[in-house]
PDB file of C-alpha atoms in Angstrom:
ATOM      1  CA  UNK A   1     -14.176  14.689   0.647  1.00 57.00           C
ATOM      2  CA  UNK A   2     -14.171  10.966   0.155  1.00 72.00           C
ATOM      3  CA  UNK A   3     -11.662   8.204   0.780  1.00 93.00           C
ATOM      4  CA  UNK A   4      -8.355   8.988   2.428  1.00 96.00           C
ATOM      5  CA  UNK A   5      -6.850  12.453   2.226  1.00 96.00           C
ATOM      6  CA  UNK A   6      -3.355  13.584   3.157  1.00 97.00           C
ATOM      7  CA  UNK A   7      -1.879  17.019   3.669  1.00 97.00           C
ATOM      8  CA  UNK A   8       0.421  18.494   2.663  1.00 97.00           C
ATOM      9  CA  UNK A   9       1.099  16.753  -0.648  1.00 96.00           C
ATOM     10  CA  UNK A  10       4.660  18.073  -0.742  1.00 97.00           C
ATOM     11  CA  UNK A  11       6.921  19.156   2.083  1.00 96.00           C
ATOM     12  CA  UNK A  12      10.478  20.389   2.134  1.00 96.00           C
ATOM     13  CA  UNK A  13      12.070  20.727   5.537  1.00 93.00           C
ATOM     14  CA  UNK A  14      15.450  21.275   7.046  1.00 91.00           C
ATOM     15  CA  UNK A  15      16.976  18.843   9.483  1.00 89.00           C
ATOM     16  CA  UNK A  16      16.231  21.086  12.458  1.00 88.00           C
ATOM     17  CA  UNK A  17      12.597  21.766  11.586  1.00 89.00           C
ATOM     18  CA  UNK A  18       9.491  20.311  13.167  1.00 94.00           C
ATOM     19  CA  UNK A  19       6.548  19.535  10.935  1.00 95.00           C
ATOM     20  CA  UNK A  20       3.493  17.300  10.917  1.00 97.00           C
ATOM     21  CA  UNK A  21       1.782  15.208   8.288  1.00 98.00           C
ATOM     22  CA  UNK A  22      -1.969  14.824   8.469  1.00 98.00           C
ATOM     23  CA  UNK A  23      -4.192  12.016   7.287  1.00 98.00           C
ATOM     24  CA  UNK A  24      -7.966  11.830   7.379  1.00 97.00           C
ATOM     25  CA  UNK A  25     -10.208   8.970   6.329  1.00 97.00           C
ATOM     26  CA  UNK A  26     -13.887   9.321   5.476  1.00 94.00           C
ATOM     27  CA  UNK A  27     -14.612   5.601   5.199  1.00 94.00           C
ATOM     28  CA  UNK A  28     -15.698   4.783   8.737  1.00 92.00           C
ATOM     29  CA  UNK A  29     -12.681   2.547   9.228  1.00 92.00           C
ATOM     30  CA  UNK A  30     -11.127   1.643  12.553  1.00 91.00           C
ATOM     31  CA  UNK A  31      -7.530   0.945  11.606  1.00 91.00           C
ATOM     32  CA  UNK A  32      -5.016   3.423  10.202  1.00 93.00           C
ATOM     33  CA  UNK A  33      -1.451   2.992   8.998  1.00 94.00           C
ATOM     34  CA  UNK A  34       1.656   4.958   8.102  1.00 96.00           C
ATOM     35  CA  UNK A  35       3.930   3.600   5.367  1.00 96.00           C
ATOM     36  CA  UNK A  36       7.212   4.876   3.999  1.00 96.00           C
ATOM     37  CA  UNK A  37       7.928   4.410   0.314  1.00 94.00           C
ATOM     38  CA  UNK A  38      11.496   5.060  -0.821  1.00 93.00           C
ATOM     39  CA  UNK A  39      12.837   4.678  -4.319  1.00 86.00           C
ATOM     40  CA  UNK A  40      14.026   1.173  -5.144  1.00 80.00           C
ATOM     41  CA  UNK A  41      12.844  -0.199  -1.769  1.00 86.00           C
ATOM     42  CA  UNK A  42       9.812  -2.207  -0.704  1.00 86.00           C
ATOM     43  CA  UNK A  43       6.949  -0.473   1.010  1.00 91.00           C
ATOM     44  CA  UNK A  44       7.777  -0.154   4.726  1.00 92.00           C
ATOM     45  CA  UNK A  45       5.036  -0.317   7.331  1.00 92.00           C
ATOM     46  CA  UNK A  46       5.846   2.184  10.088  1.00 94.00           C
ATOM     47  CA  UNK A  47       2.910   2.346  12.491  1.00 93.00           C
ATOM     48  CA  UNK A  48      -0.491   0.770  12.954  1.00 91.00           C
ATOM     49  CA  UNK A  49      -3.415   2.106  14.961  1.00 92.00           C
ATOM     50  CA  UNK A  50      -6.436  -0.042  15.659  1.00 87.00           C
ATOM     51  CA  UNK A  51      -9.409   1.654  17.361  1.00 87.00           C
ATOM     52  CA  UNK A  52      -7.113   4.611  18.208  1.00 87.00           C
ATOM     53  CA  UNK A  53      -4.576   2.417  19.981  1.00 87.00           C
ATOM     54  CA  UNK A  54      -1.097   1.973  18.573  1.00 87.00           C
ATOM     55  CA  UNK A  55      -0.647  -1.721  17.964  1.00 84.00           C
ATOM     56  CA  UNK A  56       2.533  -1.778  15.917  1.00 81.00           C
ATOM     57  CA  UNK A  57       5.721   0.225  15.723  1.00 81.00           C
ATOM     58  CA  UNK A  58       8.131  -1.400  13.334  1.00 82.00           C
ATOM     59  CA  UNK A  59      11.394  -0.164  14.844  1.00 88.00           C
ATOM     60  CA  UNK A  60      10.817   3.355  13.625  1.00 94.00           C
ATOM     61  CA  UNK A  61      13.285   6.000  14.900  1.00 94.00           C
ATOM     62  CA  UNK A  62      11.902   8.297  17.596  1.00 94.00           C
ATOM     63  CA  UNK A  63      12.235  11.331  15.313  1.00 95.00           C
ATOM     64  CA  UNK A  64       8.937  10.057  13.868  1.00 96.00           C
ATOM     65  CA  UNK A  65       6.080  10.375  16.338  1.00 96.00           C
ATOM     66  CA  UNK A  66       2.558   9.264  15.412  1.00 96.00           C
ATOM     67  CA  UNK A  67      -0.661  10.497  16.921  1.00 96.00           C
ATOM     68  CA  UNK A  68      -4.179   9.192  16.470  1.00 96.00           C
ATOM     69  CA  UNK A  69      -6.726  11.372  18.279  1.00 95.00           C
ATOM     70  CA  UNK A  70      -9.695   9.477  16.836  1.00 93.00           C
ATOM     71  CA  UNK A  71     -10.413   6.758  14.307  1.00 90.00           C
ATOM     72  CA  UNK A  72     -10.659   9.256  11.446  1.00 95.00           C
ATOM     73  CA  UNK A  73      -7.440  11.206  11.929  1.00 97.00           C
ATOM     74  CA  UNK A  74      -3.807  10.234  11.992  1.00 97.00           C
ATOM     75  CA  UNK A  75      -0.777  12.469  12.301  1.00 98.00           C
ATOM     76  CA  UNK A  76       2.928  11.906  11.875  1.00 98.00           C
ATOM     77  CA  UNK A  77       5.040  14.440  13.747  1.00 97.00           C
ATOM     78  CA  UNK A  78       8.517  14.932  12.376  1.00 96.00           C
ATOM     79  CA  UNK A  79      11.554  16.447  14.076  1.00 94.00           C
ATOM     80  CA  UNK A  80      15.298  16.501  13.454  1.00 93.00           C
ATOM     81  CA  UNK A  81      14.978  14.339  10.380  1.00 94.00           C
ATOM     82  CA  UNK A  82      17.841  13.101   8.248  1.00 94.00           C
ATOM     83  CA  UNK A  83      18.225  13.349   4.469  1.00 94.00           C
ATOM     84  CA  UNK A  84      17.655   9.581   4.200  1.00 94.00           C
ATOM     85  CA  UNK A  85      14.146  10.168   5.568  1.00 96.00           C
ATOM     86  CA  UNK A  86      13.222  11.778   2.262  1.00 96.00           C
ATOM     87  CA  UNK A  87      10.488   9.595   0.804  1.00 96.00           C
ATOM     88  CA  UNK A  88       6.805   9.334  -0.010  1.00 96.00           C
ATOM     89  CA  UNK A  89       4.797   8.863   3.186  1.00 97.00           C
ATOM     90  CA  UNK A  90       1.543   7.042   2.654  1.00 97.00           C
ATOM     91  CA  UNK A  91      -1.400   6.813   4.976  1.00 97.00           C
ATOM     92  CA  UNK A  92      -3.892   3.969   4.701  1.00 95.00           C
ATOM     93  CA  UNK A  93      -6.995   2.781   6.494  1.00 93.00           C
ATOM     94  CA  UNK A  94      -8.930  -0.461   6.730  1.00 90.00           C
ATOM     95  CA  UNK A  95     -12.044  -1.709   8.413  1.00 86.00           C
ATOM     96  CA  UNK A  96     -10.033  -3.190  11.262  1.00 76.00           C
ATOM     97  CA  UNK A  97      -6.776  -4.896  11.985  1.00 67.00           C
ATOM     98  CA  UNK A  98      -6.308  -8.524  12.812  1.00 59.00           C
ATOM     99  CA  UNK A  99      -9.224 -10.849  13.570  1.00 53.00           C
ATOM    100  CA  UNK A 100      -7.924 -13.086  10.790  1.00 52.00           C
ATOM    101  CA  UNK A 101     -10.011 -11.397   8.132  1.00 62.00           C
ATOM    102  CA  UNK A 102      -8.372 -10.000   5.029  1.00 65.00           C
ATOM    103  CA  UNK A 103      -9.598  -6.428   5.018  1.00 80.00           C
ATOM    104  CA  UNK A 104      -8.289  -4.375   2.140  1.00 87.00           C
ATOM    105  CA  UNK A 105      -6.458  -1.154   2.804  1.00 91.00           C
ATOM    106  CA  UNK A 106      -7.299   2.168   1.198  1.00 93.00           C
ATOM    107  CA  UNK A 107      -4.503   4.620   0.609  1.00 95.00           C
ATOM    108  CA  UNK A 108      -4.182   8.359   0.504  1.00 96.00           C
ATOM    109  CA  UNK A 109      -2.195  10.121  -2.233  1.00 95.00           C
ATOM    110  CA  UNK A 110       0.865  10.481  -0.013  1.00 96.00           C
ATOM    111  CA  UNK A 111       3.106  13.304   1.141  1.00 97.00           C
ATOM    112  CA  UNK A 112       6.350  13.710  -0.773  1.00 96.00           C
ATOM    113  CA  UNK A 113       8.880  14.699   1.886  1.00 96.00           C
ATOM    114  CA  UNK A 114      12.272  16.142   1.097  1.00 96.00           C
ATOM    115  CA  UNK A 115      14.735  16.707   3.935  1.00 95.00           C
ATOM    116  CA  UNK A 116      17.514  19.157   3.137  1.00 92.00           C
TER     117      UNK A 116
ATOM    118  CA  UNK B   1       5.838 -16.204   8.099  1.00 78.00           C
ATOM    119  CA  UNK B   2       3.497 -14.994   5.399  1.00 83.00           C
ATOM    120  CA  UNK B   3       5.026 -13.366   2.328  1.00 88.00           C
ATOM    121  CA  UNK B   4       4.407 -12.305  -1.245  1.00 93.00           C
ATOM    122  CA  UNK B   5       6.823 -12.638  -4.147  1.00 94.00           C
ATOM    123  CA  UNK B   6       6.182 -10.911  -7.445  1.00 94.00           C
ATOM    124  CA  UNK B   7       8.143 -10.793 -10.639  1.00 87.00           C
ATOM    125  CA  UNK B   8      10.900  -8.277 -10.991  1.00 85.00           C
ATOM    126  CA  UNK B   9      10.466  -5.427 -13.381  1.00 85.00           C
ATOM    127  CA  UNK B  10      10.551  -3.230 -15.165  1.00 94.00           C
ATOM    128  CA  UNK B  11       8.220  -4.564 -17.820  1.00 96.00           C
ATOM    129  CA  UNK B  12       7.875  -2.744 -21.133  1.00 97.00           C
ATOM    130  CA  UNK B  13       5.099  -3.665 -23.562  1.00 97.00           C
ATOM    131  CA  UNK B  14       3.659  -2.268 -26.734  1.00 97.00           C
ATOM    132  CA  UNK B  15       0.088  -1.057 -26.706  1.00 97.00           C
ATOM    133  CA  UNK B  16      -2.461  -3.889 -27.120  1.00 97.00           C
ATOM    134  CA  UNK B  17       0.019  -6.530 -25.940  1.00 98.00           C
ATOM    135  CA  UNK B  18      -0.951  -9.207 -23.420  1.00 98.00           C
ATOM    136  CA  UNK B  19       0.179  -8.614 -19.847  1.00 97.00           C
ATOM    137  CA  UNK B  20       1.057 -11.115 -17.146  1.00 97.00           C
ATOM    138  CA  UNK B  21       2.632 -10.136 -13.842  1.00 97.00           C
ATOM    139  CA  UNK B  22       3.392 -13.142 -11.691  1.00 97.00           C
ATOM    140  CA  UNK B  23       2.671 -13.241  -7.979  1.00 97.00           C
ATOM    141  CA  UNK B  24       3.107 -16.143  -5.596  1.00 97.00           C
ATOM    142  CA  UNK B  25       2.460 -16.202  -1.903  1.00 94.00           C
ATOM    143  CA  UNK B  26       3.310 -18.089   1.243  1.00 92.00           C
ATOM    144  CA  UNK B  27       0.714 -18.121   3.977  1.00 87.00           C
ATOM    145  CA  UNK B  28      -0.925 -20.312   6.525  1.00 81.00           C
ATOM    146  CA  UNK B  29      -4.594 -19.923   7.091  1.00 78.00           C
ATOM    147  CA  UNK B  30      -6.869 -18.496   4.412  1.00 81.00           C
ATOM    148  CA  UNK B  31      -5.623 -15.097   3.293  1.00 88.00           C
ATOM    149  CA  UNK B  32      -7.281 -12.652   0.962  1.00 91.00           C
ATOM    150  CA  UNK B  33      -5.235 -11.574  -2.052  1.00 94.00           C
ATOM    151  CA  UNK B  34      -5.064  -8.175  -3.714  1.00 95.00           C
ATOM    152  CA  UNK B  35      -3.562  -6.271  -6.579  1.00 97.00           C
ATOM    153  CA  UNK B  36      -2.876  -2.585  -6.120  1.00 97.00           C
ATOM    154  CA  UNK B  37      -1.815  -0.062  -8.754  1.00 97.00           C
ATOM    155  CA  UNK B  38       0.188   3.106  -8.205  1.00 96.00           C
ATOM    156  CA  UNK B  39       0.165   5.737 -10.928  1.00 95.00           C
ATOM    157  CA  UNK B  40       2.988   8.288 -10.979  1.00 90.00           C
ATOM    158  CA  UNK B  41       2.715  10.798  -8.160  1.00 86.00           C
ATOM    159  CA  UNK B  42      -0.193   9.024  -6.486  1.00 90.00           C
ATOM    160  CA  UNK B  43      -0.913   6.592  -3.683  1.00 92.00           C
ATOM    161  CA  UNK B  44      -1.815   2.945  -4.093  1.00 95.00           C
ATOM    162  CA  UNK B  45      -5.268   2.132  -5.431  1.00 95.00           C
ATOM    163  CA  UNK B  46      -6.983  -1.193  -4.947  1.00 95.00           C
ATOM    164  CA  UNK B  47      -7.302  -2.746  -8.401  1.00 97.00           C
ATOM    165  CA  UNK B  48      -8.912  -6.098  -7.575  1.00 97.00           C
ATOM    166  CA  UNK B  49      -9.185  -8.707  -4.882  1.00 95.00           C
ATOM    167  CA  UNK B  50     -10.080 -12.339  -4.218  1.00 95.00           C
ATOM    168  CA  UNK B  51     -11.012 -13.702  -0.846  1.00 91.00           C
ATOM    169  CA  UNK B  52     -11.003 -17.462  -1.325  1.00 90.00           C
ATOM    170  CA  UNK B  53      -9.563 -20.195  -3.521  1.00 92.00           C
ATOM    171  CA  UNK B  54     -10.722 -20.194  -7.159  1.00 95.00           C
ATOM    172  CA  UNK B  55     -12.173 -16.693  -6.861  1.00 95.00           C
ATOM    173  CA  UNK B  56     -11.433 -14.430  -9.795  1.00 97.00           C
ATOM    174  CA  UNK B  57     -11.015 -10.730  -9.164  1.00 97.00           C
ATOM    175  CA  UNK B  58     -11.494  -8.390 -12.087  1.00 97.00           C
ATOM    176  CA  UNK B  59     -11.529  -4.653 -12.759  1.00 97.00           C
ATOM    177  CA  UNK B  60     -10.759  -2.350 -15.715  1.00 96.00           C
ATOM    178  CA  UNK B  61      -9.921  -5.343 -17.930  1.00 97.00           C
ATOM    179  CA  UNK B  62      -7.469  -6.804 -15.406  1.00 98.00           C
ATOM    180  CA  UNK B  63      -8.038 -10.260 -13.924  1.00 98.00           C
ATOM    181  CA  UNK B  64      -6.401 -12.484 -11.339  1.00 98.00           C
ATOM    182  CA  UNK B  65      -7.440 -15.913 -10.066  1.00 98.00           C
ATOM    183  CA  UNK B  66      -6.710 -17.149  -6.550  1.00 97.00           C
ATOM    184  CA  UNK B  67      -4.961 -20.506  -7.097  1.00 96.00           C
ATOM    185  CA  UNK B  68      -4.426 -22.325  -3.843  1.00 93.00           C
ATOM    186  CA  UNK B  69      -2.809 -25.366  -5.460  1.00 94.00           C
ATOM    187  CA  UNK B  70      -0.039 -23.239  -6.968  1.00 95.00           C
ATOM    188  CA  UNK B  71      -0.198 -20.473  -4.311  1.00 95.00           C
ATOM    189  CA  UNK B  72      -0.431 -17.903  -7.079  1.00 97.00           C
ATOM    190  CA  UNK B  73      -2.419 -14.797  -7.981  1.00 97.00           C
ATOM    191  CA  UNK B  74      -1.082 -13.702 -11.352  1.00 98.00           C
ATOM    192  CA  UNK B  75      -2.345 -10.441 -12.852  1.00 98.00           C
ATOM    193  CA  UNK B  76      -3.406 -10.512 -16.504  1.00 98.00           C
ATOM    194  CA  UNK B  77      -4.801  -8.141 -19.065  1.00 98.00           C
ATOM    195  CA  UNK B  78      -5.552  -9.035 -22.634  1.00 97.00           C
ATOM    196  CA  UNK B  79      -4.718  -5.698 -24.254  1.00 96.00           C
ATOM    197  CA  UNK B  80      -2.778  -3.041 -22.383  1.00 98.00           C
ATOM    198  CA  UNK B  81      -3.033   0.679 -22.998  1.00 97.00           C
ATOM    199  CA  UNK B  82      -0.583   3.507 -22.475  1.00 97.00           C
ATOM    200  CA  UNK B  83      -2.713   4.613 -19.527  1.00 96.00           C
ATOM    201  CA  UNK B  84      -1.944   1.300 -17.764  1.00 97.00           C
ATOM    202  CA  UNK B  85       1.654   2.424 -17.222  1.00 97.00           C
ATOM    203  CA  UNK B  86       2.106   2.254 -13.467  1.00 97.00           C
ATOM    204  CA  UNK B  87       3.598   0.177 -10.666  1.00 96.00           C
ATOM    205  CA  UNK B  88       1.596  -2.909  -9.676  1.00 97.00           C
ATOM    206  CA  UNK B  89       1.746  -4.446  -6.196  1.00 96.00           C
ATOM    207  CA  UNK B  90       0.545  -7.868  -5.160  1.00 96.00           C
ATOM    208  CA  UNK B  91      -0.550  -8.154  -1.520  1.00 94.00           C
ATOM    209  CA  UNK B  92      -2.098 -10.522   0.972  1.00 90.00           C
ATOM    210  CA  UNK B  93      -3.926 -10.102   4.224  1.00 86.00           C
ATOM    211  CA  UNK B  94      -5.649 -12.220   6.786  1.00 75.00           C
ATOM    212  CA  UNK B  95      -3.247 -15.114   6.999  1.00 66.00           C
ATOM    213  CA  UNK B  96      -2.299 -16.496  10.347  1.00 61.00           C
ATOM    214  CA  UNK B  97      -0.140 -13.493  11.123  1.00 55.00           C
ATOM    215  CA  UNK B  98      -2.976 -10.985  10.595  1.00 60.00           C
ATOM    216  CA  UNK B  99      -0.555  -8.759   8.778  1.00 74.00           C
ATOM    217  CA  UNK B 100      -0.815  -7.050   5.405  1.00 82.00           C
ATOM    218  CA  UNK B 101       2.066  -8.059   3.139  1.00 88.00           C
ATOM    219  CA  UNK B 102       3.052  -6.290  -0.079  1.00 92.00           C
ATOM    220  CA  UNK B 103       5.250  -7.501  -2.877  1.00 93.00           C
ATOM    221  CA  UNK B 104       8.063  -5.270  -4.042  1.00 93.00           C
ATOM    222  CA  UNK B 105       6.102  -3.876  -6.972  1.00 94.00           C
ATOM    223  CA  UNK B 106       6.452  -4.322 -10.737  1.00 95.00           C
ATOM    224  CA  UNK B 107       6.834  -1.279 -12.929  1.00 95.00           C
ATOM    225  CA  UNK B 108       4.948  -1.454 -16.226  1.00 97.00           C
ATOM    226  CA  UNK B 109       5.535   0.894 -19.133  1.00 97.00           C
ATOM    227  CA  UNK B 110       3.296   0.663 -22.169  1.00 97.00           C
ATOM    228  CA  UNK B 111       4.594   2.311 -25.320  1.00 97.00           C
ATOM    229  CA  UNK B 112       2.378   3.431 -28.211  1.00 95.00           C
TER     230      UNK B 112
END
């Protein structure tokens, strides 16, 4: 596998379910990101991990819980979601975060989440 | 703070037409600039980048020049194809805020 992979690609869950999204990067990067992409809305940055430490949480509801066990893996644990949480969830990675350098981000294919 | 503004879509062009998607930015410091493309059902792919003023990024027939004097990074292609139909995002990174900023995306449809 190369680049950034995400599983599952599609997920349908009820509001009382608990599920997890997985992201893995094979690029040797040190920063990983979760984004939410909803129809007709700008891309929303949710969480940032830099060297396995969470450095940003952009006012994301607690029903979304990220986990980064190492620099290559990132999870997003989901519980008691709402229908408005239905969206495409994108994972990305970059060489690092901050330091003033403009590192490009590499994206996975996304998980299409539908909350019923 | 830093930001990116790109032209509203959707844009519809005939095959072989010339494409311009405008992007302007606001940033302090010396950001890098990017164009990403998102094909239907996929994630964002890096299309091209430029890291300093007057740099030209190019890939797959697309070009964009980093213009510091006009704070712009417009995407151009001389002859679009149906396969170029996608959403295009302008982005910047590495300004003073150390954040990665995306524009709102411009949807392009190319008709045969």
